[in-house]
mmCIF file of C-alpha atoms in Angstrom:
data_model
loop_
_atom_site.group_PDB
_atom_site.id
_atom_site.type_symbol
_atom_site.label_atom_id
_atom_site.label_comp_id
_atom_site.label_asym_id
_atom_site.label_seq_id
_atom_site.Cartn_x
_atom_site.Cartn_y
_atom_site.Cartn_z
ATOM 1 C CA MET S 1 52.002 -204.396 -1.563
ATOM 2 C CA PRO S 2 51.518 -200.925 -3.089
ATOM 3 C CA TYR S 3 51.830 -197.516 -1.476
ATOM 4 C CA LEU S 4 49.860 -194.343 -2.107
ATOM 5 C CA ILE S 5 51.341 -190.904 -1.438
ATOM 6 C CA GLY S 6 49.635 -187.525 -1.588
ATOM 7 C CA THR S 7 51.209 -184.070 -1.381
ATOM 8 C CA ASP S 8 49.743 -180.596 -1.050
ATOM 9 C CA GLU S 9 50.606 -177.162 0.297
ATOM 10 C CA ALA S 10 49.103 -174.281 2.212
ATOM 11 C CA GLY S 11 50.329 -170.704 2.211
ATOM 12 C CA TYR S 12 51.730 -170.366 -1.307
ATOM 13 C CA GLY S 13 49.924 -167.066 -1.971
ATOM 14 C CA PRO S 14 50.332 -165.099 1.296
ATOM 15 C CA ARG S 15 53.117 -162.609 2.037
ATOM 16 C CA LEU S 16 53.238 -163.466 5.742
ATOM 17 C CA GLY S 17 53.749 -166.743 7.569
ATOM 18 C CA PRO S 18 55.159 -170.018 6.293
ATOM 19 C CA LEU S 19 54.561 -171.992 3.144
ATOM 20 C CA VAL S 20 53.775 -175.475 4.468
ATOM 21 C CA ILE S 21 53.985 -178.601 2.303
ATOM 22 C CA SER S 22 52.931 -182.039 3.544
ATOM 23 C CA THR S 23 52.957 -185.656 2.444
ATOM 24 C CA ALA S 24 50.722 -188.513 3.538
ATOM 25 C CA VAL S 25 51.853 -192.101 2.885
ATOM 26 C CA PHE S 26 49.352 -194.983 2.881
ATOM 27 C CA TRP S 27 49.872 -198.705 2.347
ATOM 28 C CA VAL S 28 47.108 -200.745 0.699
ATOM 29 C CA ASP S 29 46.834 -204.506 0.400
ATOM 30 C CA THR S 30 45.972 -204.247 -3.311
ATOM 31 C CA TRP S 31 45.065 -201.632 -5.875
ATOM 32 C CA ASP S 32 43.020 -203.874 -8.133
ATOM 33 C CA ASP S 33 40.103 -201.524 -7.436
ATOM 34 C CA GLY S 34 42.160 -198.456 -8.284
ATOM 35 C CA ALA S 35 42.911 -198.000 -4.585
ATOM 36 C CA ASP S 36 40.005 -195.600 -4.114
ATOM 37 C CA LEU S 37 40.449 -194.945 -0.408
ATOM 38 C CA TYR S 38 37.222 -192.971 -0.134
ATOM 39 C CA ARG S 39 35.313 -196.034 -1.301
ATOM 40 C CA ARG S 40 37.282 -198.408 0.881
ATOM 41 C CA LEU S 41 37.004 -196.262 3.986
ATOM 42 C CA LYS S 42 33.446 -195.011 3.568
ATOM 43 C CA GLY S 43 32.511 -196.392 6.986
ATOM 44 C CA VAL S 44 35.035 -194.200 8.809
ATOM 45 C CA VAL S 45 35.890 -191.351 6.403
ATOM 46 C CA SER S 46 33.653 -188.650 4.966
ATOM 47 C CA LYS S 47 34.388 -186.049 2.293
ATOM 48 C CA LYS S 48 32.213 -183.517 4.104
ATOM 49 C CA PRO S 49 32.141 -182.293 7.707
ATOM 50 C CA PRO S 50 29.581 -184.261 9.703
ATOM 51 C CA ARG S 51 26.638 -182.278 11.013
ATOM 52 C CA ARG S 52 27.404 -183.682 14.429
ATOM 53 C CA VAL S 53 30.362 -185.473 15.926
ATOM 54 C CA VAL S 54 30.311 -189.100 14.814
ATOM 55 C CA GLN S 55 32.712 -190.934 17.063
ATOM 56 C CA ARG S 56 33.998 -193.354 14.457
ATOM 57 C CA CYS S 57 33.975 -191.054 11.402
ATOM 58 C CA VAL S 58 36.321 -188.252 10.359
ATOM 59 C CA ALA S 59 36.187 -185.765 7.492
ATOM 60 C CA ILE S 60 39.182 -185.899 5.117
ATOM 61 C CA ALA S 61 38.980 -183.480 2.207
ATOM 62 C CA ASP S 62 40.615 -180.456 0.641
ATOM 63 C CA SER S 63 41.353 -178.040 3.481
ATOM 64 C CA LYS S 64 39.375 -175.315 1.685
ATOM 65 C CA ALA S 65 36.254 -177.467 2.105
ATOM 66 C CA LEU S 66 36.845 -177.984 5.818
ATOM 67 C CA TYR S 67 38.222 -174.655 7.029
ATOM 68 C CA SER S 68 37.257 -171.015 6.930
ATOM 69 C CA PRO S 69 37.826 -168.230 9.457
ATOM 70 C CA ALA S 70 34.098 -168.388 10.203
ATOM 71 C CA THR S 71 33.917 -172.148 10.850
ATOM 72 C CA GLY S 72 37.281 -172.405 12.556
ATOM 73 C CA LEU S 73 39.833 -175.171 13.013
ATOM 74 C CA ALA S 74 37.685 -177.963 14.428
ATOM 75 C CA CYS S 75 37.360 -180.150 11.316
ATOM 76 C CA LEU S 76 41.003 -179.742 10.331
ATOM 77 C CA GLU S 77 42.228 -180.351 13.835
ATOM 78 C CA ARG S 78 40.110 -183.430 14.441
ATOM 79 C CA GLY S 79 41.320 -185.076 11.247
ATOM 80 C CA VAL S 80 44.998 -184.175 11.544
ATOM 81 C CA LEU S 81 45.350 -185.098 15.212
ATOM 82 C CA ALA S 82 43.525 -188.388 14.669
ATOM 83 C CA ALA S 83 45.818 -189.177 11.719
ATOM 84 C CA LEU S 84 48.885 -188.487 13.840
ATOM 85 C CA GLY S 85 47.399 -190.810 16.435
ATOM 86 C CA LEU S 86 47.335 -193.547 13.804
ATOM 87 C CA VAL S 87 51.047 -193.271 13.012
ATOM 88 C CA ASP S 88 52.327 -192.435 16.490
ATOM 89 C CA ARG S 89 50.309 -190.526 19.074
ATOM 90 C CA CYS S 90 48.225 -187.390 19.337
ATOM 91 C CA PRO S 91 50.396 -184.308 19.952
ATOM 92 C CA VAL S 92 49.693 -182.396 23.145
ATOM 93 C CA ASP S 93 51.195 -178.976 22.457
ATOM 94 C CA TRP S 94 52.866 -176.580 19.992
ATOM 95 C CA LEU S 95 56.366 -178.043 20.099
ATOM 96 C CA ASP S 96 55.048 -181.596 20.102
ATOM 97 C CA ILE S 97 53.268 -181.239 16.770
ATOM 98 C CA TRP S 98 56.312 -179.616 15.173
ATOM 99 C CA GLN S 99 58.479 -182.444 16.458
ATOM 100 C CA MET S 100 56.126 -184.983 14.910
ATOM 101 C CA LEU S 101 55.527 -183.297 11.542
ATOM 102 C CA ASP S 102 58.634 -181.211 10.852
ATOM 103 C CA PRO S 103 61.339 -181.901 13.444
ATOM 104 C CA GLY S 104 63.861 -179.853 11.483
ATOM 105 C CA ALA S 105 61.780 -176.744 12.206
ATOM 106 C CA ILE S 106 62.416 -176.972 15.950
ATOM 107 C CA GLU S 107 65.818 -175.326 15.567
ATOM 108 C CA ARG S 108 64.464 -172.619 13.229
ATOM 109 C CA LEU S 109 61.448 -171.565 15.293
ATOM 110 C CA PRO S 110 63.377 -169.446 17.862
ATOM 111 C CA SER S 111 64.883 -167.320 15.073
ATOM 112 C CA MET S 112 61.467 -165.607 14.842
ATOM 113 C CA PRO S 113 60.464 -163.568 17.923
ATOM 114 C CA TRP S 114 56.808 -164.666 17.772
ATOM 115 C CA HIS S 115 57.887 -168.256 18.343
ATOM 116 C CA VAL S 116 60.257 -167.640 21.267
ATOM 117 C CA ASP S 117 58.785 -169.229 24.412
ATOM 118 C CA TYR S 118 55.449 -169.641 22.642
ATOM 119 C CA GLU S 119 53.172 -172.167 24.300
ATOM 120 C CA LEU S 120 49.924 -173.678 23.065
ATOM 121 C CA ARG S 121 48.107 -176.731 24.334
ATOM 122 C CA LEU S 122 46.495 -179.006 21.768
ATOM 123 C CA PRO S 123 43.793 -179.499 20.729
ATOM 124 C CA VAL S 124 42.471 -175.932 20.564
ATOM 125 C CA ALA S 125 39.081 -176.404 18.872
ATOM 126 C CA VAL S 126 37.912 -179.953 19.686
ATOM 127 C CA GLU S 127 37.852 -182.138 22.765
ATOM 128 C CA ALA S 128 40.937 -184.261 23.415
ATOM 129 C CA ASP S 129 38.697 -187.148 24.508
ATOM 130 C CA ASP S 130 36.887 -187.069 21.159
ATOM 131 C CA VAL S 131 40.172 -187.400 19.263
ATOM 132 C CA ALA S 132 41.438 -190.097 21.625
ATOM 133 C CA GLN S 133 38.301 -192.185 21.079
ATOM 134 C CA LEU S 134 38.356 -191.570 17.324
ATOM 135 C CA VAL S 135 41.840 -193.023 16.818
ATOM 136 C CA PRO S 136 41.054 -196.693 17.649
ATOM 137 C CA ALA S 137 37.835 -196.541 15.624
ATOM 138 C CA LEU S 138 39.777 -195.271 12.614
ATOM 139 C CA ALA S 139 42.509 -197.832 13.133
ATOM 140 C CA CYS S 140 39.935 -200.617 13.125
ATOM 141 C CA GLY S 141 38.250 -199.249 9.978
ATOM 142 C CA LEU S 142 41.558 -198.994 8.129
ATOM 143 C CA GLU S 143 42.608 -202.498 9.166
ATOM 144 C CA GLN S 144 39.333 -204.002 7.969
ATOM 145 C CA ALA S 145 39.764 -202.204 4.628
ATOM 146 C CA GLY S 146 43.342 -203.403 4.151
ATOM 147 C CA VAL S 147 44.745 -199.881 4.538
ATOM 148 C CA ARG S 148 47.427 -198.433 6.805
ATOM 149 C CA LEU S 149 48.583 -194.858 7.296
ATOM 150 C CA VAL S 150 52.370 -195.188 7.235
ATOM 151 C CA ALA S 151 53.633 -191.623 7.616
ATOM 152 C CA LEU S 152 52.537 -188.008 7.765
ATOM 153 C CA SER S 153 55.144 -185.279 7.488
ATOM 154 C CA SER S 154 55.514 -181.602 6.629
ATOM 155 C CA ARG S 155 58.033 -179.001 5.621
ATOM 156 C CA ALA S 156 57.505 -175.398 6.735
ATOM 157 C CA VAL S 157 59.310 -172.754 4.689
ATOM 158 C CA PHE S 158 59.325 -169.622 6.844
ATOM 159 C CA PRO S 159 59.774 -166.179 5.239
ATOM 160 C CA GLY S 160 63.545 -165.976 5.686
ATOM 161 C CA ASP S 161 64.077 -169.398 4.101
ATOM 162 C CA PHE S 162 61.441 -168.636 1.473
ATOM 163 C CA ASN S 163 63.256 -165.443 0.454
ATOM 164 C CA ARG S 164 66.620 -167.192 0.287
ATOM 165 C CA ALA S 165 65.151 -170.015 -1.799
ATOM 166 C CA ASN S 166 63.566 -167.548 -4.226
ATOM 167 C CA ASP S 167 66.897 -165.737 -4.581
ATOM 168 C CA ARG S 168 68.620 -169.052 -5.259
ATOM 169 C CA TRP S 169 66.075 -170.540 -7.660
ATOM 170 C CA GLY S 170 64.670 -167.393 -9.234
ATOM 171 C CA ASN S 171 60.952 -167.648 -8.402
ATOM 172 C CA LYS S 172 58.527 -169.013 -5.850
ATOM 173 C CA SER S 173 57.113 -171.632 -8.224
ATOM 174 C CA GLU S 174 60.523 -173.280 -8.320
ATOM 175 C CA THR S 175 60.716 -173.036 -4.516
ATOM 176 C CA LEU S 176 57.365 -174.813 -4.165
ATOM 177 C CA SER S 177 58.214 -177.589 -6.615
ATOM 178 C CA LYS S 178 61.735 -178.270 -5.367
ATOM 179 C CA THR S 179 60.637 -178.318 -1.735
ATOM 180 C CA THR S 180 57.732 -180.633 -2.551
ATOM 181 C CA LEU S 181 59.957 -183.083 -4.404
ATOM 182 C CA GLY S 182 62.516 -183.054 -1.605
ATOM 183 C CA LEU S 183 59.767 -184.007 0.823
ATOM 184 C CA LEU S 184 58.525 -186.644 -1.633
ATOM 185 C CA ALA S 185 62.007 -188.199 -1.730
ATOM 186 C CA GLU S 186 61.825 -188.601 2.048
ATOM 187 C CA ALA S 187 58.331 -190.096 1.793
ATOM 188 C CA LEU S 188 59.526 -192.678 -0.724
ATOM 189 C CA GLU S 189 61.939 -194.003 1.897
ATOM 190 C CA HIS S 190 58.854 -195.428 3.649
ATOM 191 C CA CYS S 191 58.004 -197.499 0.550
ATOM 192 C CA PRO S 192 60.781 -200.063 0.026
ATOM 193 C CA GLY S 193 60.533 -202.539 -2.829
ATOM 194 C CA GLU S 194 56.886 -201.989 -3.761
ATOM 195 C CA PRO S 195 54.987 -200.019 -6.415
ATOM 196 C CA VAL S 196 54.099 -196.445 -5.489
ATOM 197 C CA ARG S 197 51.464 -194.077 -6.838
ATOM 198 C CA VAL S 198 51.913 -190.402 -5.983
ATOM 199 C CA VAL S 199 49.321 -187.698 -6.571
ATOM 200 C CA CYS S 200 50.364 -184.071 -6.086
ATOM 201 C CA ASP S 201 48.028 -181.149 -6.409
ATOM 202 C CA LYS S 202 49.333 -179.145 -9.378
ATOM 203 C CA HIS S 203 51.777 -176.343 -8.627
ATOM 204 C CA GLY S 204 49.950 -173.292 -9.902
ATOM 205 C CA GLY S 205 49.912 -173.221 -13.703
ATOM 206 C CA ARG S 206 52.957 -175.473 -14.125
ATOM 207 C CA ASN S 207 52.432 -178.353 -16.565
ATOM 208 C CA PHE S 208 55.998 -179.632 -17.002
ATOM 209 C CA TYR S 209 57.773 -181.372 -14.100
ATOM 210 C CA GLY S 210 60.161 -183.724 -15.890
ATOM 211 C CA ARG S 211 63.254 -181.573 -15.352
ATOM 212 C CA LEU S 212 62.468 -181.112 -11.679
ATOM 213 C CA LEU S 213 61.899 -184.835 -11.149
ATOM 214 C CA GLN S 214 65.120 -185.745 -12.963
ATOM 215 C CA GLU S 215 67.078 -183.279 -10.823
ATOM 216 C CA GLN S 216 65.581 -184.692 -7.620
ATOM 217 C CA PHE S 217 65.909 -188.341 -8.728
ATOM 218 C CA PRO S 218 69.002 -188.375 -10.986
ATOM 219 C CA ASP S 219 69.609 -192.137 -11.144
ATOM 220 C CA PRO S 220 66.479 -193.480 -12.892
ATOM 221 C CA LEU S 221 65.348 -192.246 -16.284
ATOM 222 C CA ILE S 222 62.142 -190.288 -15.722
ATOM 223 C CA GLU S 223 59.562 -191.373 -18.299
ATOM 224 C CA VAL S 224 57.165 -188.638 -19.441
ATOM 225 C CA HIS S 225 53.750 -190.175 -20.136
ATOM 226 C CA ARG S 226 51.524 -187.112 -20.331
ATOM 227 C CA GLU S 227 51.797 -183.375 -19.740
ATOM 228 C CA SER S 228 48.642 -181.274 -19.895
ATOM 229 C CA ALA S 229 46.643 -178.653 -18.025
ATOM 230 C CA GLU S 230 44.570 -181.424 -16.403
ATOM 231 C CA GLU S 231 47.385 -183.686 -15.279
ATOM 232 C CA SER S 232 51.023 -184.540 -15.916
ATOM 233 C CA VAL S 233 52.152 -188.146 -15.433
ATOM 234 C CA TYR S 234 55.681 -189.508 -14.917
ATOM 235 C CA ARG S 235 57.003 -192.997 -14.167
ATOM 236 C CA TRP S 236 60.279 -194.721 -13.387
ATOM 237 C CA GLY S 237 61.676 -197.944 -11.932
ATOM 238 C CA SER S 238 61.404 -201.679 -12.587
ATOM 239 C CA ASP S 239 58.133 -203.607 -12.883
ATOM 240 C CA GLY S 240 58.007 -204.593 -9.224
ATOM 241 C CA GLN S 241 59.066 -201.183 -7.921
ATOM 242 C CA ARG S 242 57.413 -198.755 -10.317
ATOM 243 C CA VAL S 243 56.890 -195.213 -9.143
ATOM 244 C CA GLU S 244 54.153 -193.181 -10.786
ATOM 245 C CA VAL S 245 53.915 -189.470 -10.005
ATOM 246 C CA ILE S 246 50.841 -187.533 -11.112
ATOM 247 C CA PHE S 247 50.470 -183.759 -10.851
ATOM 248 C CA ARG S 248 46.734 -183.249 -11.066
ATOM 249 C CA ALA S 249 44.443 -180.233 -11.049
ATOM 250 C CA GLY S 250 42.170 -180.781 -8.064
ATOM 251 C CA GLY S 251 44.524 -183.423 -6.690
ATOM 252 C CA GLU S 252 42.823 -183.223 -3.297
ATOM 253 C CA THR S 253 40.133 -185.598 -4.592
ATOM 254 C CA PHE S 254 42.785 -188.278 -3.912
ATOM 255 C CA LEU S 255 42.461 -189.024 -0.206
ATOM 256 C CA PRO S 256 46.202 -188.975 0.666
ATOM 257 C CA ALA S 257 46.536 -185.557 -1.008
ATOM 258 C CA ALA S 258 43.472 -184.336 0.885
ATOM 259 C CA LEU S 259 45.054 -185.364 4.187
ATOM 260 C CA ALA S 260 48.269 -183.598 3.134
ATOM 261 C CA SER S 261 46.211 -180.480 2.347
ATOM 262 C CA MET S 262 44.595 -180.573 5.797
ATOM 263 C CA THR S 263 47.914 -181.091 7.547
ATOM 264 C CA SER S 264 49.583 -178.205 5.730
ATOM 265 C CA LYS S 265 46.719 -175.840 6.485
ATOM 266 C CA TYR S 266 46.483 -176.844 10.145
ATOM 267 C CA LEU S 267 50.197 -176.366 10.767
ATOM 268 C CA ARG S 268 50.178 -173.019 8.973
ATOM 269 C CA GLU S 269 47.177 -171.840 10.992
ATOM 270 C CA LEU S 270 48.974 -172.710 14.222
ATOM 271 C CA ALA S 271 52.002 -170.723 13.030
ATOM 272 C CA MET S 272 49.794 -167.744 12.154
ATOM 273 C CA ARG S 273 48.157 -167.985 15.564
ATOM 274 C CA ALA S 274 51.566 -167.492 17.217
ATOM 275 C CA PHE S 275 52.388 -164.639 14.814
ATOM 276 C CA ASN S 276 49.115 -162.795 15.434
ATOM 277 C CA GLU S 277 49.257 -163.217 19.199
ATOM 278 C CA PHE S 278 52.729 -161.670 19.227
ATOM 279 C CA TRP S 279 51.704 -158.546 17.322
ATOM 280 C CA CYS S 280 48.168 -158.117 18.646
ATOM 281 C CA GLY S 281 49.532 -158.379 22.191
ATOM 282 C CA ARG S 282 51.780 -155.384 21.517
ATOM 283 C CA ILE S 283 49.544 -153.107 19.450
ATOM 284 C CA ARG S 284 46.166 -152.225 20.900
ATOM 285 C CA GLY S 285 43.274 -152.662 18.494
ATOM 286 C CA LEU S 286 45.335 -154.472 15.854
ATOM 287 C CA GLN S 287 43.272 -156.981 13.899
ATOM 288 C CA PRO S 288 44.915 -160.335 13.111
ATOM 289 C CA THR S 289 45.850 -161.249 9.559
ATOM 290 C CA ALA S 290 45.806 -164.388 7.432
ATOM 291 C CA GLY S 291 48.764 -162.942 5.515
ATOM 292 C CA TYR S 292 47.258 -162.628 2.031
ATOM 293 C CA PRO S 293 48.624 -159.725 -0.032
ATOM 294 C CA THR S 294 45.970 -157.018 0.385
ATOM 295 C CA ASP S 295 45.520 -157.549 4.113
ATOM 296 C CA ALA S 296 49.259 -158.067 4.589
ATOM 297 C CA ASN S 297 49.787 -154.494 3.331
ATOM 298 C CA ARG S 298 47.306 -153.236 5.931
ATOM 299 C CA PHE S 299 49.059 -155.240 8.617
ATOM 300 C CA ARG S 300 52.517 -154.093 7.523
ATOM 301 C CA THR S 301 51.550 -150.449 7.854
ATOM 302 C CA ALA S 302 49.995 -151.063 11.268
ATOM 303 C CA VAL S 303 53.025 -152.842 12.768
ATOM 304 C CA GLN S 304 55.828 -150.899 11.061
ATOM 305 C CA GLN S 305 56.633 -148.575 13.950
ATOM 306 C CA THR S 306 56.619 -151.393 16.525
ATOM 307 C CA GLN S 307 58.638 -153.623 14.218
ATOM 308 C CA GLN S 308 61.324 -150.967 13.929
ATOM 309 C CA ALA S 309 61.357 -150.394 17.683
ATOM 310 C CA LEU S 310 61.837 -154.125 18.262
ATOM 311 C CA GLY S 311 64.586 -154.320 15.654
ATOM 312 C CA ILE S 312 62.876 -157.077 13.643
ATOM 313 C CA ASP S 313 64.351 -157.438 10.164
ATOM 314 C CA ASP S 314 61.981 -157.443 7.186
ATOM 315 C CA HIS S 315 63.757 -160.518 5.811
ATOM 316 C CA ILE S 316 62.456 -162.844 8.535
ATOM 317 C CA MET S 317 58.957 -161.391 8.484
ATOM 318 C CA TRP S 318 57.938 -160.456 4.943
ATOM 319 C CA ARG S 319 58.116 -162.608 1.866
ATOM 320 C CA SER S 320 59.732 -161.008 -1.124
ATOM 321 C CA ARG S 321 57.176 -162.630 -3.486
#
């Protein structure tokens, strides 16, 4: 039976904190209906935040629709933790969620002072009992719809790695695309012997991905079916194991990509929470930052003296681009 994969990122624009890319892999019993998961799962999934907590319903949408500094993490957290509960279990703390989403990051985290000995219990914005009760309701709704969440995974590119990748590949657009396709290759390992449809939110203004796909997947011939500002479509493989990859403007309207968007944003926000607590705990009156360029300049000026006193290298803290 076919698989559906969505990818999306959070943190491409900021100068501080990680770029986080995620994939969500779903199995469906058929895609005769176009595999519209929002239609199939309308009893348990909403595109908009509910006005009140509905025990058996969760919002899955573009992270920008579910999160703002004013509204907080609750909607993102509820959806991401419940999704992790569907594929394994709900994480209980900072290291647990990294182990589940990006286990390779565990070894890299201590290289940044703000992550050393950092502790955070999860969830931070919703009740654990709410998430725990939501998981079986979602599982039942997915089963009745002939849908299964197979895997949810992320790749965090912290500033030091981001800078090295940009030096190697020449620009951050290439870093985003190559990292995304590397994560996609891992996601495809969950989809043996069946057709796969992949929808990626477009990478900035890039319209042409054929070279990147052929470099990541050198064995099959990558077929270029369409390349435009709206979407670029590529296919490869035999009839029974066809892979279709679509880079689409507004790709988060595809439910797996929306869940990937939420996961990326949630993990990045947790990383920024650790970063801000480190600096705000050392500099009285310092306001936290989301890391976007204008505010990052304000933050950089404010922490410069303390950064120098602590001997923290710019390379691990500030993105070059």
